[in-house]
Each structure stands twice: as C-alpha cells, then as structure tokens.
Coordinates of C-alpha atoms in Angstrom, one line a residue:
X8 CA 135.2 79.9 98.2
X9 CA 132.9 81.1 100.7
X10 CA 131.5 84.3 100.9
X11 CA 132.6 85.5 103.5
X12 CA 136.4 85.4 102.3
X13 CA 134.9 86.7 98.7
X14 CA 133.9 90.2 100.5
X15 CA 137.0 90.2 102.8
X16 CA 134.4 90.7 105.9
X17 CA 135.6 90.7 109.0
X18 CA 134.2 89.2 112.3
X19 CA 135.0 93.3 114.1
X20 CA 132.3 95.6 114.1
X21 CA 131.6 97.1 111.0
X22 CA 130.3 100.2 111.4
X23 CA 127.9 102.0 108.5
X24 CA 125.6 105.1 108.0
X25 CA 122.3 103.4 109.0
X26 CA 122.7 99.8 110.2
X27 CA 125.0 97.6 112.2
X28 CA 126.3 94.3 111.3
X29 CA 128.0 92.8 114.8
X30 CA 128.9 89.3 113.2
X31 CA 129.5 88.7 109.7
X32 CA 128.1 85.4 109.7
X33 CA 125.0 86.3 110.0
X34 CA 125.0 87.3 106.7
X35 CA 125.1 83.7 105.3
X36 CA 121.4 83.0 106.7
X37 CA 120.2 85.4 104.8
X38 CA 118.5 84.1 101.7
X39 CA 120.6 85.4 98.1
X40 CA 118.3 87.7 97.0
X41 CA 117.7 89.2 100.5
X42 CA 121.4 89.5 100.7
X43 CA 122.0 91.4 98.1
X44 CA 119.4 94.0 98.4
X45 CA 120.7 94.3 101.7
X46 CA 124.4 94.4 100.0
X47 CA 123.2 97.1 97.6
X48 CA 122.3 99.9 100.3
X49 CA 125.6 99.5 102.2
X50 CA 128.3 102.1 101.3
X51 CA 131.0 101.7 98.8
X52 CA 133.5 102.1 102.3
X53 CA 133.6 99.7 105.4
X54 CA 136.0 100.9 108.1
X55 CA 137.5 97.7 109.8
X56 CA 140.3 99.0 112.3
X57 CA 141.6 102.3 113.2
X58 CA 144.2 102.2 110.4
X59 CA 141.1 102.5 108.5
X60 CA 141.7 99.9 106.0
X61 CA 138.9 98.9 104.1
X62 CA 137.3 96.5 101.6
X63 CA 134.3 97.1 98.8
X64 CA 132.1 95.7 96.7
X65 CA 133.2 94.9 93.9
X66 CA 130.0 95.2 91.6
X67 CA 129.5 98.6 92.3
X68 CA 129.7 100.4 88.9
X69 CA 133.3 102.3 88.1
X70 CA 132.0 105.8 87.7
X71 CA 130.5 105.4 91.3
X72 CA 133.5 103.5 92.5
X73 CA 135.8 106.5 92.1
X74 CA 133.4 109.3 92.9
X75 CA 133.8 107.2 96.4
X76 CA 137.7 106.8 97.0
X77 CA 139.0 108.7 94.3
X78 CA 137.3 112.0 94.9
X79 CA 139.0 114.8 96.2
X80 CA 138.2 116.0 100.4
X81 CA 134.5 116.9 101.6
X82 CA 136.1 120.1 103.1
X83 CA 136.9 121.6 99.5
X84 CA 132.9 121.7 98.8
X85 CA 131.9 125.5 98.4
X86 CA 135.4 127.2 97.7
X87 CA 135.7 130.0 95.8
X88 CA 139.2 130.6 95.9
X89 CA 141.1 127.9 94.4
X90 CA 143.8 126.4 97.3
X91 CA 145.2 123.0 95.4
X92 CA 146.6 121.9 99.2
X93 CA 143.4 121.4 100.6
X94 CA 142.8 118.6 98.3
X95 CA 145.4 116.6 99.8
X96 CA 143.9 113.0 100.5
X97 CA 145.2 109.4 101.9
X98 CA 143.9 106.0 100.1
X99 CA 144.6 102.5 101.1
X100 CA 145.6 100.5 98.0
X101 CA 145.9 96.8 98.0
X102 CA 149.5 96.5 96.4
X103 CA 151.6 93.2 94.9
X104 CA 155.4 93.0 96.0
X105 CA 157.5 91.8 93.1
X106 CA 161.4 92.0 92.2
X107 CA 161.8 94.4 89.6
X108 CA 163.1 92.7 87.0
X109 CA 159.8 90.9 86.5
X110 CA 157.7 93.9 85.9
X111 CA 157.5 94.4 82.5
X112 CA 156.5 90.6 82.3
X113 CA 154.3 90.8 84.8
X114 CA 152.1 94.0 84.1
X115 CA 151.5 92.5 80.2
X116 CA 149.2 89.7 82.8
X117 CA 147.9 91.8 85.2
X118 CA 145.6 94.3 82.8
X119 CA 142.5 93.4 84.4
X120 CA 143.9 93.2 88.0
X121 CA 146.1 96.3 88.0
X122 CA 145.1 99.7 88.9
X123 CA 143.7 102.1 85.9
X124 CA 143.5 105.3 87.0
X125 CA 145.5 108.6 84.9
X126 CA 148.1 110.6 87.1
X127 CA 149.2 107.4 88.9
X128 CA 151.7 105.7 88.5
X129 CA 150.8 102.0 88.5
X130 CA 154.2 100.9 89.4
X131 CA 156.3 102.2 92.2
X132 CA 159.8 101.5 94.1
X133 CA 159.3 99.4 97.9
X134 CA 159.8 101.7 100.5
X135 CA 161.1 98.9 103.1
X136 CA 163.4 97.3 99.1
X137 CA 165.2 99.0 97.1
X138 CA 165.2 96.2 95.0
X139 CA 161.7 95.5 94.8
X140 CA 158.8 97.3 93.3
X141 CA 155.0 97.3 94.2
X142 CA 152.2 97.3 91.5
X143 CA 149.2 98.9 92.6
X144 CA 146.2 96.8 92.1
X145 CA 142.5 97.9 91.4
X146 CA 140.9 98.3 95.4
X147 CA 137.5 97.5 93.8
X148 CA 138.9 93.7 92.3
X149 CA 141.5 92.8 94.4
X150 CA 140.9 91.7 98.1
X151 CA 142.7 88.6 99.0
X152 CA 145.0 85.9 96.8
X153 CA 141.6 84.5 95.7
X154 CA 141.1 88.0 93.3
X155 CA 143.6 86.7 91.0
X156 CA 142.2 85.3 88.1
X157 CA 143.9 81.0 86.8
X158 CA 145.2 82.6 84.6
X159 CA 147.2 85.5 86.6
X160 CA 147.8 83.0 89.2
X161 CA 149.6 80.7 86.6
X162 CA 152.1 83.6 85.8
X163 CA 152.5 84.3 89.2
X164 CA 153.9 81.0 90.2
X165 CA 156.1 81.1 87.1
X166 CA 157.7 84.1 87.6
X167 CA 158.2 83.1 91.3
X168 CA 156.0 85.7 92.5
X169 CA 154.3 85.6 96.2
X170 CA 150.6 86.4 95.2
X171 CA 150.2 87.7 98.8
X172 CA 148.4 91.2 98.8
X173 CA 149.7 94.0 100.6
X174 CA 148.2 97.5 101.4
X175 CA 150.0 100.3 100.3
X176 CA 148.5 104.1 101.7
X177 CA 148.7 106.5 98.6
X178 CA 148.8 110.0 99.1
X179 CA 146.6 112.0 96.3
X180 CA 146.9 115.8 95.6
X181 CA 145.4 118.3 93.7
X182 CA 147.6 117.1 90.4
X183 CA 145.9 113.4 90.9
X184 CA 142.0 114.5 90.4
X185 CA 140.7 115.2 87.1
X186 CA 138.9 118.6 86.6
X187 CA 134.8 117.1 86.5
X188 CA 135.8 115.5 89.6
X189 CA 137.3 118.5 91.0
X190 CA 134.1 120.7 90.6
X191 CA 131.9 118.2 91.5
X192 CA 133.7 118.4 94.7
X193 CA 133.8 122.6 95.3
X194 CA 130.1 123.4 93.4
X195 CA 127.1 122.7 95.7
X196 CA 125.7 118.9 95.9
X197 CA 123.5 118.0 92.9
X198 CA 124.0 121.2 90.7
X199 CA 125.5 120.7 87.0
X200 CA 129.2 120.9 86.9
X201 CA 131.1 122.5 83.8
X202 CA 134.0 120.3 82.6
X203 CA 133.8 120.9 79.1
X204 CA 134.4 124.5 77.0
X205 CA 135.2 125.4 73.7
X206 CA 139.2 125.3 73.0
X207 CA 140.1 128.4 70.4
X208 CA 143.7 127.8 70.4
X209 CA 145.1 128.9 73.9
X210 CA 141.7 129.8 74.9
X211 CA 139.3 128.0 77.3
X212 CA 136.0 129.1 76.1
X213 CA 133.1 128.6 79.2
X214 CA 129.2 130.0 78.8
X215 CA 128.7 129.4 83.2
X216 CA 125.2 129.0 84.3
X217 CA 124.2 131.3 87.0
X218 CA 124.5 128.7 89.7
X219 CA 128.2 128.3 88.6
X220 CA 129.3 132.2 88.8
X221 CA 130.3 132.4 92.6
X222 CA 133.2 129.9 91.3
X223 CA 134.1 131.0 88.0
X224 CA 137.4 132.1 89.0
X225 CA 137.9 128.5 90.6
X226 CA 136.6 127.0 87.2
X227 CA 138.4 129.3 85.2
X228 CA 141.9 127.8 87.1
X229 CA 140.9 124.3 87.0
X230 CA 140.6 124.4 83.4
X231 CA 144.0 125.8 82.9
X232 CA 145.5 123.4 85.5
X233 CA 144.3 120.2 83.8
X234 CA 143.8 121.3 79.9
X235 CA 147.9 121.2 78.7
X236 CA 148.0 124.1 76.5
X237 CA 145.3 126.6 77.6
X238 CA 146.6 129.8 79.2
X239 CA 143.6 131.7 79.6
X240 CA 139.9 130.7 80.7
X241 CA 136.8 133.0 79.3
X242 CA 133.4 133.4 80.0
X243 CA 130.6 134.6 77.9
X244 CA 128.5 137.3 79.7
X245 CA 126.2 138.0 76.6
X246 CA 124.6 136.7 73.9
X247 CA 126.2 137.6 70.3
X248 CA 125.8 140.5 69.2
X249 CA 123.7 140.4 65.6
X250 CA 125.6 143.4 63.6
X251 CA 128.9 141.6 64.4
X252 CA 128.7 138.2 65.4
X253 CA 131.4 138.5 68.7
X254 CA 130.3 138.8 72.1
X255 CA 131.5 139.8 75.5
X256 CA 133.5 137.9 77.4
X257 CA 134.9 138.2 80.5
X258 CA 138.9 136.4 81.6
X259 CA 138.2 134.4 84.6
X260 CA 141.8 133.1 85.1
X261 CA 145.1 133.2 83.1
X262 CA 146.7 135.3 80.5
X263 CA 144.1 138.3 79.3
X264 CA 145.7 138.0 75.7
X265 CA 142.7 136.7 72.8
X266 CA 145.2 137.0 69.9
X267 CA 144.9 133.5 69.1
X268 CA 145.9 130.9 66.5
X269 CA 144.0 127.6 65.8
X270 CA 143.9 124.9 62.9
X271 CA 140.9 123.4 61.4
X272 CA 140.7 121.1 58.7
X273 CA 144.2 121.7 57.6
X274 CA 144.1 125.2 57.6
X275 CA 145.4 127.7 59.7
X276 CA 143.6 130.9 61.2
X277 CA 144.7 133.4 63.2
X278 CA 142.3 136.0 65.3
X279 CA 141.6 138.5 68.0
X280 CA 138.8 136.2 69.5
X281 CA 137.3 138.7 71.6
X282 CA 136.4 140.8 68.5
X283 CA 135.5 138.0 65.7
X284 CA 133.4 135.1 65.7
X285 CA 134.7 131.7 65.8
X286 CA 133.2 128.5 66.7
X287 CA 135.1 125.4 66.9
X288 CA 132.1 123.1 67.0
X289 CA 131.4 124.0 63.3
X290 CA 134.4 122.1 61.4
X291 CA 132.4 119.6 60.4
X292 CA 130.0 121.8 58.8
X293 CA 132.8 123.9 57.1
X294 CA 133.9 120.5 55.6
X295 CA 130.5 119.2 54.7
X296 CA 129.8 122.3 52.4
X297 CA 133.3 122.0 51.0
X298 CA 133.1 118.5 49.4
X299 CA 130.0 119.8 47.8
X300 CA 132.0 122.2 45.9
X301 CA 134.0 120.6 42.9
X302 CA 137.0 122.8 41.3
X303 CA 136.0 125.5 39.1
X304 CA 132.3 126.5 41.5
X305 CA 131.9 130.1 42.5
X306 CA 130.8 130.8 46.3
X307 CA 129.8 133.6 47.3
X308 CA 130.3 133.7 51.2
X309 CA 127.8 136.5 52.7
X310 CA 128.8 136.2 56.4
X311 CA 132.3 135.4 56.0
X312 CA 134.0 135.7 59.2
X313 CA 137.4 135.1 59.6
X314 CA 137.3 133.0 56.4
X315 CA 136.4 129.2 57.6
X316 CA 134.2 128.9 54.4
X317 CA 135.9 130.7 51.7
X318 CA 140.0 129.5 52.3
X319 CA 138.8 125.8 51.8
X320 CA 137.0 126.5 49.0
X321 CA 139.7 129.0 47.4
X322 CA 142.3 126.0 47.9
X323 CA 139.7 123.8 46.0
X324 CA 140.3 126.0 43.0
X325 CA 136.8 127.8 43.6
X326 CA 136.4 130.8 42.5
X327 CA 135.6 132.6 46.2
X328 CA 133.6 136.2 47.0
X329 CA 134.2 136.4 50.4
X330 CA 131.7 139.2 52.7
X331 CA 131.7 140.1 56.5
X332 CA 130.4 143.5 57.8
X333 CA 132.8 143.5 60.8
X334 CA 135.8 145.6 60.5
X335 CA 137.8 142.9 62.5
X336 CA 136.5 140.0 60.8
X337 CA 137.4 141.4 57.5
X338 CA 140.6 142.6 58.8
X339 CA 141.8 139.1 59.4
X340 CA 139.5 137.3 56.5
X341 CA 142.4 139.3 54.2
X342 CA 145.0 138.1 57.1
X343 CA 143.9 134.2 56.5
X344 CA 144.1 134.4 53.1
X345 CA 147.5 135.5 52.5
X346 CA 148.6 133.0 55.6
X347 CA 147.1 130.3 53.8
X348 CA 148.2 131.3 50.1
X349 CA 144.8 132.2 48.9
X350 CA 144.9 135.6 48.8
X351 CA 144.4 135.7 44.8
X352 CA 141.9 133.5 44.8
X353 CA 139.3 135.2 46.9
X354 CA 138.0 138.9 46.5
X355 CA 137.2 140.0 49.8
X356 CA 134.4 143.1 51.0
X357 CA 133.5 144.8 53.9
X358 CA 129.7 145.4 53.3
X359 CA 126.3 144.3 54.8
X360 CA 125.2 141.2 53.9
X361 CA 122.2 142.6 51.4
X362 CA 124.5 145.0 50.0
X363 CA 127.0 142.6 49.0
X364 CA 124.2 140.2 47.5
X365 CA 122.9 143.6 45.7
X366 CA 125.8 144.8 45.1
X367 CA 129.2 142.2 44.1
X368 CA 126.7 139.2 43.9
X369 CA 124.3 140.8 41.4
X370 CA 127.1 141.6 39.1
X371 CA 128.6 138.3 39.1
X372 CA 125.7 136.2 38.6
X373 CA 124.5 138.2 35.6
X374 CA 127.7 137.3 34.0
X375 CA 127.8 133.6 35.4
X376 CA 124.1 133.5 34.5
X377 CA 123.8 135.4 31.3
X378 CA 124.0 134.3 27.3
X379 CA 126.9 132.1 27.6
X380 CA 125.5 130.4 30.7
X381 CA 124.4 127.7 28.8
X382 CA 128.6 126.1 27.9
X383 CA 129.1 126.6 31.7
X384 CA 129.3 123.7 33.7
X385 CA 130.2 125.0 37.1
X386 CA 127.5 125.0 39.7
X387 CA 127.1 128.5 42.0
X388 CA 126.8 128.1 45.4
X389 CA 125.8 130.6 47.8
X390 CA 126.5 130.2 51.9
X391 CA 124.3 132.2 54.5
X392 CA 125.8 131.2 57.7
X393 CA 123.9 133.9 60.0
X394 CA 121.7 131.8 62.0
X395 CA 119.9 134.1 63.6
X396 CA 119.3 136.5 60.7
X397 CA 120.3 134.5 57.9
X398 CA 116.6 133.8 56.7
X399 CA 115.5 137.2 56.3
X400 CA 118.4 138.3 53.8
X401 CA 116.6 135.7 51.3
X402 CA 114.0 138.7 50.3
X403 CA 117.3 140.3 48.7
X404 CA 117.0 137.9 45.6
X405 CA 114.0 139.0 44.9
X406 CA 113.9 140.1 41.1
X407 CA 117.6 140.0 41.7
X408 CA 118.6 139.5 38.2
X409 CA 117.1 141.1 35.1
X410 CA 116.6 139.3 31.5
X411 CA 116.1 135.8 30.3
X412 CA 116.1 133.3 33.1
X413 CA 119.1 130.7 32.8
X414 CA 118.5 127.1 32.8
X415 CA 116.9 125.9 36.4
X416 CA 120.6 123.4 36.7
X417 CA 122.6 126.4 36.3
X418 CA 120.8 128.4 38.9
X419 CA 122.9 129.1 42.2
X420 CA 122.5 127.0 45.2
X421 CA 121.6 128.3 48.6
X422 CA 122.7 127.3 51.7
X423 CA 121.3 129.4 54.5
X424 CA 121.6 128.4 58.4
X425 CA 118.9 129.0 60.8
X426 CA 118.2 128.4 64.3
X427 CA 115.1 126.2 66.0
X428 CA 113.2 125.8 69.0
X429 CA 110.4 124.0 66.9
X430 CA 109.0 120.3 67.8
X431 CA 109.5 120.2 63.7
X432 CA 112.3 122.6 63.4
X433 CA 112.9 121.3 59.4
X434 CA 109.6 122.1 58.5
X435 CA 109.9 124.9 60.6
X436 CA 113.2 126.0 58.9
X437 CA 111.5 125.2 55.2
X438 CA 108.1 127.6 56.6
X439 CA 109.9 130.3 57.1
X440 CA 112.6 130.9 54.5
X441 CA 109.3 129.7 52.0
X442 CA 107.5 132.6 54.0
X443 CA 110.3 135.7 53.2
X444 CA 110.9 133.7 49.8
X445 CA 107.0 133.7 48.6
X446 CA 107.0 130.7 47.5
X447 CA 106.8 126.4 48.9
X448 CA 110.6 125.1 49.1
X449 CA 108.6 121.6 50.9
X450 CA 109.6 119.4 47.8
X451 CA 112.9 121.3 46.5
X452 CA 115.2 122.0 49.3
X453 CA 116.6 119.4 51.4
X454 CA 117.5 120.2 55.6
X455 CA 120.5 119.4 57.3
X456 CA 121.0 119.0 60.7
X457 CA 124.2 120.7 62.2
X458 CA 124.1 120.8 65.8
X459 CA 122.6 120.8 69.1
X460 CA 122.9 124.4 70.6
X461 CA 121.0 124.1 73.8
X462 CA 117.9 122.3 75.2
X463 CA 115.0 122.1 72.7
X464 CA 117.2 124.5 70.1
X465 CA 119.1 123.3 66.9
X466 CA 121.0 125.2 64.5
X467 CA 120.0 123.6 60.7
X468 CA 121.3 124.2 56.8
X469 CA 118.4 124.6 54.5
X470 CA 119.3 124.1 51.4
X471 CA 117.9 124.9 47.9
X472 CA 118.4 126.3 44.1
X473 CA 116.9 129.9 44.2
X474 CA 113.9 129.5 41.4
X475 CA 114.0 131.5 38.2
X476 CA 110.6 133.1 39.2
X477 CA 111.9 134.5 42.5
X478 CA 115.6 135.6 41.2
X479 CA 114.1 137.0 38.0
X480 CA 112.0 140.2 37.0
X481 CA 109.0 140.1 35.3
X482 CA 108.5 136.4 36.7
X483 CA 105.1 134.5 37.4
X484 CA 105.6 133.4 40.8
X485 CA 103.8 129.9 41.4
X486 CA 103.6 129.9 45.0
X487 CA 103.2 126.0 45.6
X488 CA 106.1 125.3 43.3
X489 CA 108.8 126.2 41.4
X490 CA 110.2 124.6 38.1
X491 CA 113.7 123.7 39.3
X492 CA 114.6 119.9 39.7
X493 CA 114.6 118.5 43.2
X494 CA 118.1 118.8 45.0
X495 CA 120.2 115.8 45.7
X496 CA 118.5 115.4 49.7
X497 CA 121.6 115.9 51.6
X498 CA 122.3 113.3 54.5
X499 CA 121.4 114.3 57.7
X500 CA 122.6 113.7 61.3
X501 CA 119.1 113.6 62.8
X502 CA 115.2 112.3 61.7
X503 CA 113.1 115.1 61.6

C-alpha cells in the first residue's frame, strides 16, 4: 500500500496554518524520519474541497483527536450566559452502507473500526434507503477500503457487504458534548476547567477558582445539564466555619432547596446541607474506622456530624456516644438514627467537644475503666474527626480519670484527624499531638493517610492508646515514652 493512499492525500492543494504542500508526492522523497517530523506539526484537519471534507492522521492520540473534531464552536469561547444553540456544529464522518438486517452481525466485527463516542448513536437509518442503515465509522481509523482490518474484510465479503466508505455530515449540539469539553470551550485558553464537584444527593457541590467566577452561572448549568440527577449547582464562597463545621455557599444554577438525602455505605442520611457538614469523599474513611470496631466496643464520637461515624458503628452492635456542638448537626444526628433504626443504640449530646470528653466521656470511662475493667474484653475507641482543631482537644485527657490506672490493653484508642502542609506531614501530625499531649507518640501511634485536600495539603488519622500517665492523676509522665504496647500500624495509602 503506498503511502500516499495510507493518508488519503490528495494531489489539490492542501492548505494548512504555516506551510503549503502543492503536490503530495513530494512527500515520498522525503526520508522517513524527516517525514514524520514534518507529519507531526501539521494539524489534526486538512481541508480538501469546498465541501470541506477531510482526512487525519491517524496516530494522533484520542484525547487530542476529539478536542479537534469533536469540540464544541470557537465562537462559544468566553460566554457567560449559557445559550446551548450556539454550540451547534457539522462533522464529516466516514460512514459504511449496509442492509439492516446485517447489523447486529456486523457491529459484533467492527469494535475497533466503529465510531466510540457517548451521545451518538453509532448506527442510523439511510437518508437516500429506508431499508438500509449506515454505521458510523471512527474518522481517525477509517479512510479508504484499505482501513479495514483481514479480519473485518473477511466478514464483510460474507455478509455481502460493499466495504466502500461513504461520508456522512453529522450535525452535533449542545446534548452531544460532554461537560469538560464544554468549558474548555467557554473558559479562557489554557486556564483549569472544573468538571468535577462533590455530589451530596441532588446537589452539585463546586469550590470555583477565581479565574472560573465570571462563568459560574454557565458552570453551574452545565453541571446540571450533563450530571442526571442533580437539580441544583453550589459554590463555596468561604472556608468552613471552625465552631460549626458548614460553610457558605452560594446556588449558581437550579433548584435553591439543600434539604438533601444521600446513601453511604449502606446507610441512609438525610440533611439541610447548607447548615451541616458533609463530605462525600470521606466514605472510605467512615468504613476504615468501622471494621476496626468489633461488636460489643464503645465509641465515643466527639465531632459527630450528622452521624457518618456513630450509625455504622451502632448497627455493629457498638455501644455509641455520639457529640456535635451544632444545633443542626445534632438536630438530624437524632434524625439519622431513628431513620436508620439506631436510635437506642446511640446516646446523643449537643455540647462542645471538651465538654463532652469532660463531661459524658469522663463518666463512662471510669466505669469502662474502673475495678471490673480487668473481665472486660471490649476495646474503647475514641474518634476526633475535627481536622483543623482536632489536635488541640487532646490536652482534655489530661489527668482525665482519677484512681488506679487500668491495664495499658484496656486503655481507649484515639483516633484524631488533622490537617498538613508539612514535607513530613506524619511526623508532623505525631509532633504536634506529642506537643499538646506532653509526651513522644514516635513509636506508639501509627498515621494514616486519608486524602489529598489541595496542593501540598493532606488531611491524616493519627492514631494511638492514650497512656495511663497522661489519662491518669497523680501520674509520672515519661516524656520519651509511655508504657502501652505498640498499636497494630495501620495500612496506609501513601509512604511518608
């Protein structure tokens, strides 16, 4: 096959951004290598007539291939103002003409060779027979008969099908672009473009850059458009607020209603997301912690929320003290419980988070922890999931407990959540709760990775048994140690 009929070129004038090729052949004198370099800074695009049909090259990488043809008008770039008819576009498809009783036969062949592209329909009726049916074939594979593969040709000729390729001009709309490809489109050349959000049940949950803002309406309606299921798009406009963990938010597009119900891990929650804190990208996490419980285990949940912690662990036959200072957040905590059936399980307050561990958590653990501590054989678990404050509610177990220290296995465990911009941020994590604790945790806590929060910041579970000498009055503190056994180290999702 010669190259020349490989590439489809055409002895016309082809006509590109910053050379001119008058005679294809000349090509073909051009060493290899020389040829493709040259090959490699010629546009996706060659215009051959004025119908504009066109061929490509075919090892020009997807992603690229369809930022080129299927990518929605140049005029859309800057709108504000979201007008779906100005993205109304006309491709030139290379298209097979086949009766339509061979289709389903046929398509099972032509994987490699047909068109994959979502929202288009990759079979259609013949305009000029309403007997026969056109499969759209992929523009960047398919040029001539020679584009078919042995094998394809093979069922071709079997099925009596004319391998002959036609062209086929496709008209594409607003409904055929995906959303990233959309705002790449509107937002200014080279800037980041927001595809992805946060879904809290019919909620589209953005954080814009500044850049982004002149289009968050726009944004706000694509995401709707092209996410089945979300009727509203929001925007945080602050950071969260400490005392309550919510934040403000501001509706870009849709329905202005945050009453909201979502499912995680087989439970269901229901919430006024503009007053409570949720965060969908912490199921895992809630999971992790709950297959470290076993049935029978107390947790005491100090920043509750909304209950993501304490309803998994109540229908794990824990017993559950559940804590969140916001008034909305222990409105529906109680509201979660009873939807999911573990409202007799868990013992829910409304206090700060030092009062509760001074107050309900004190009182527990000098039962759990007292005399008859010795036949227990449940483990105590404590979860701090503040990351921004959690470390500094450790000093609270200071001399928490008064009397004869408990065995160091029986002592509760500790889970507490921080955020890090360190280069080191476990040792960073293990340095500072060792700082408000008084003593090293280096060789008896272990560090968990959660997640990636921004650039250069990760959100971390530090976890350790709280030592008899810290939880205890009348305790000598050794500062480099403590006399509790190493915990299990838990697995992590990152090498610090």
């Amino acid at each position: 096959m010669s190259l020349l009929k490989q590439f489809a070129f055409s002895r016309r004038l082809l006509k590109v951004e910053s050379c001119r090729i008058t005679e294809s052949a000349s090509l073909i004198l051009l060493p290899w290598a020389s040829l493709i370099q040259k090959l490699n800074r010629v546009p996706v695009i060659f215009l051959l007539d004025q119908r504009k049909r066109f061929s490509t090259m075919p090892e020009i990488e997807t992603n690229h291939r369809d930022s080129e043809l299927f990518s929605p008008p140049s005029e859309v770039r800057g709108m504000t103002e979201l007008d779906r008819t100005a993205f109304k576009k006309t491709v030139t498809i290379p298209v097979l003409k086949v009766r339509k009783e061979v289709v389903n036969k046929l398509m099972r062949s032509l994987k490699r060779a047909a068109l994959q592209r979502p929202g288009i329909k990759r079979v259609i009726e013949d305009p000029e027979d309403g007997e026969g049916r056109l499969i759209m074939l992929d523009p960047y594979k398919m040029f001539t008969v020679d584009s078919f593969e042995k094998e394809e040709l093979s069922i071709l000729k079997q099925l009596n099908v004319n391998p002959q390729i036609s062209k086929y001009n496709l008209d594409l709309t607003y409904e055929n672009f995906k959303s990233e490809e959309i705002l790449r489109a509107v937002l200014p050349e080279g800037q980041d473009v927001t595809s992805g959000f946060s879904r809290v049940g019919h909620i589209a949950h953005l954080n814009l850059r500044d850049h982004q803002l002149p289009y968050k309406h726009l944004i706000g309606q694509v995401m709707i458009d092209k996410n089945p299921g979300i009727t509203s798009a929001v925007n945080k406009i602050n950071n969260i607020d400490n005392t309550y963990r919510n934040f403000e938010m501001e509706v870009l597009s849709g329905e202005e209603n945050m009453m909201t119900k979502v499912r995680e891990n087989n439970y269901t929650y229901e919430f006024d997301f503009s007053k409570v804190y949720w965060n969908p990208r912490l199921s895992t996490e809630h999971s992790r912690i709950t297959e470290l419980l076993k049935p029978g285990d107390v947790l005491f949940d100090v920043f509750a929320g909304v209950g993501p912690f304490a309803i998994p662990a109540a229908k794990k036959k824990c017993t559950v003290f559940a804590n969140d200072l916001n008034p909305e957040s222990h409105k529906w905590l109680l509201h979660n419980c009873k939807l999911n059936k573990v409202d007799q399980k868990v013992k829910v307050f409304n206090l700060d988070g030092r009062d509760f561990l001074q107050g309900p958590v004190r009182e527990e653990l000098m039962q759990q922890l007292g005399p008859l501590s010795k036949e227990r054989k449940h483990s105590v678990h404590i979860v701090m999931n503040l990351p921004a404050k959690a470390i500094e509610f450790l000093s609270a177990f200071k001399a928490l407990l008064e009397g004869q220290p408990c065995g160091s296995e029986l002592l509760p465990i500790v889970h507490c959540y921080s955020f890090s911009k360190d280069a080191n941020p476990a040792k960073d994590v293990q340095q500072r709760a060792a700082t408000v604790l008084g003593i090293s945790l280096e060789a008896y806590s272990s560090v968990h990775l959660v997640r990636n929060v921004a650039p250069n910041k990760e959100m971390l579970c530090i976890t350790f048994r709280i030592p008899a000498a810290i939880l205890y009055k009348n305790q000598t503190v050794n500062r480099d140690n403590h006399e509790g056994p190493p915990l299990k180290r838990q697995r992590t999702d990152k090498d610090f």
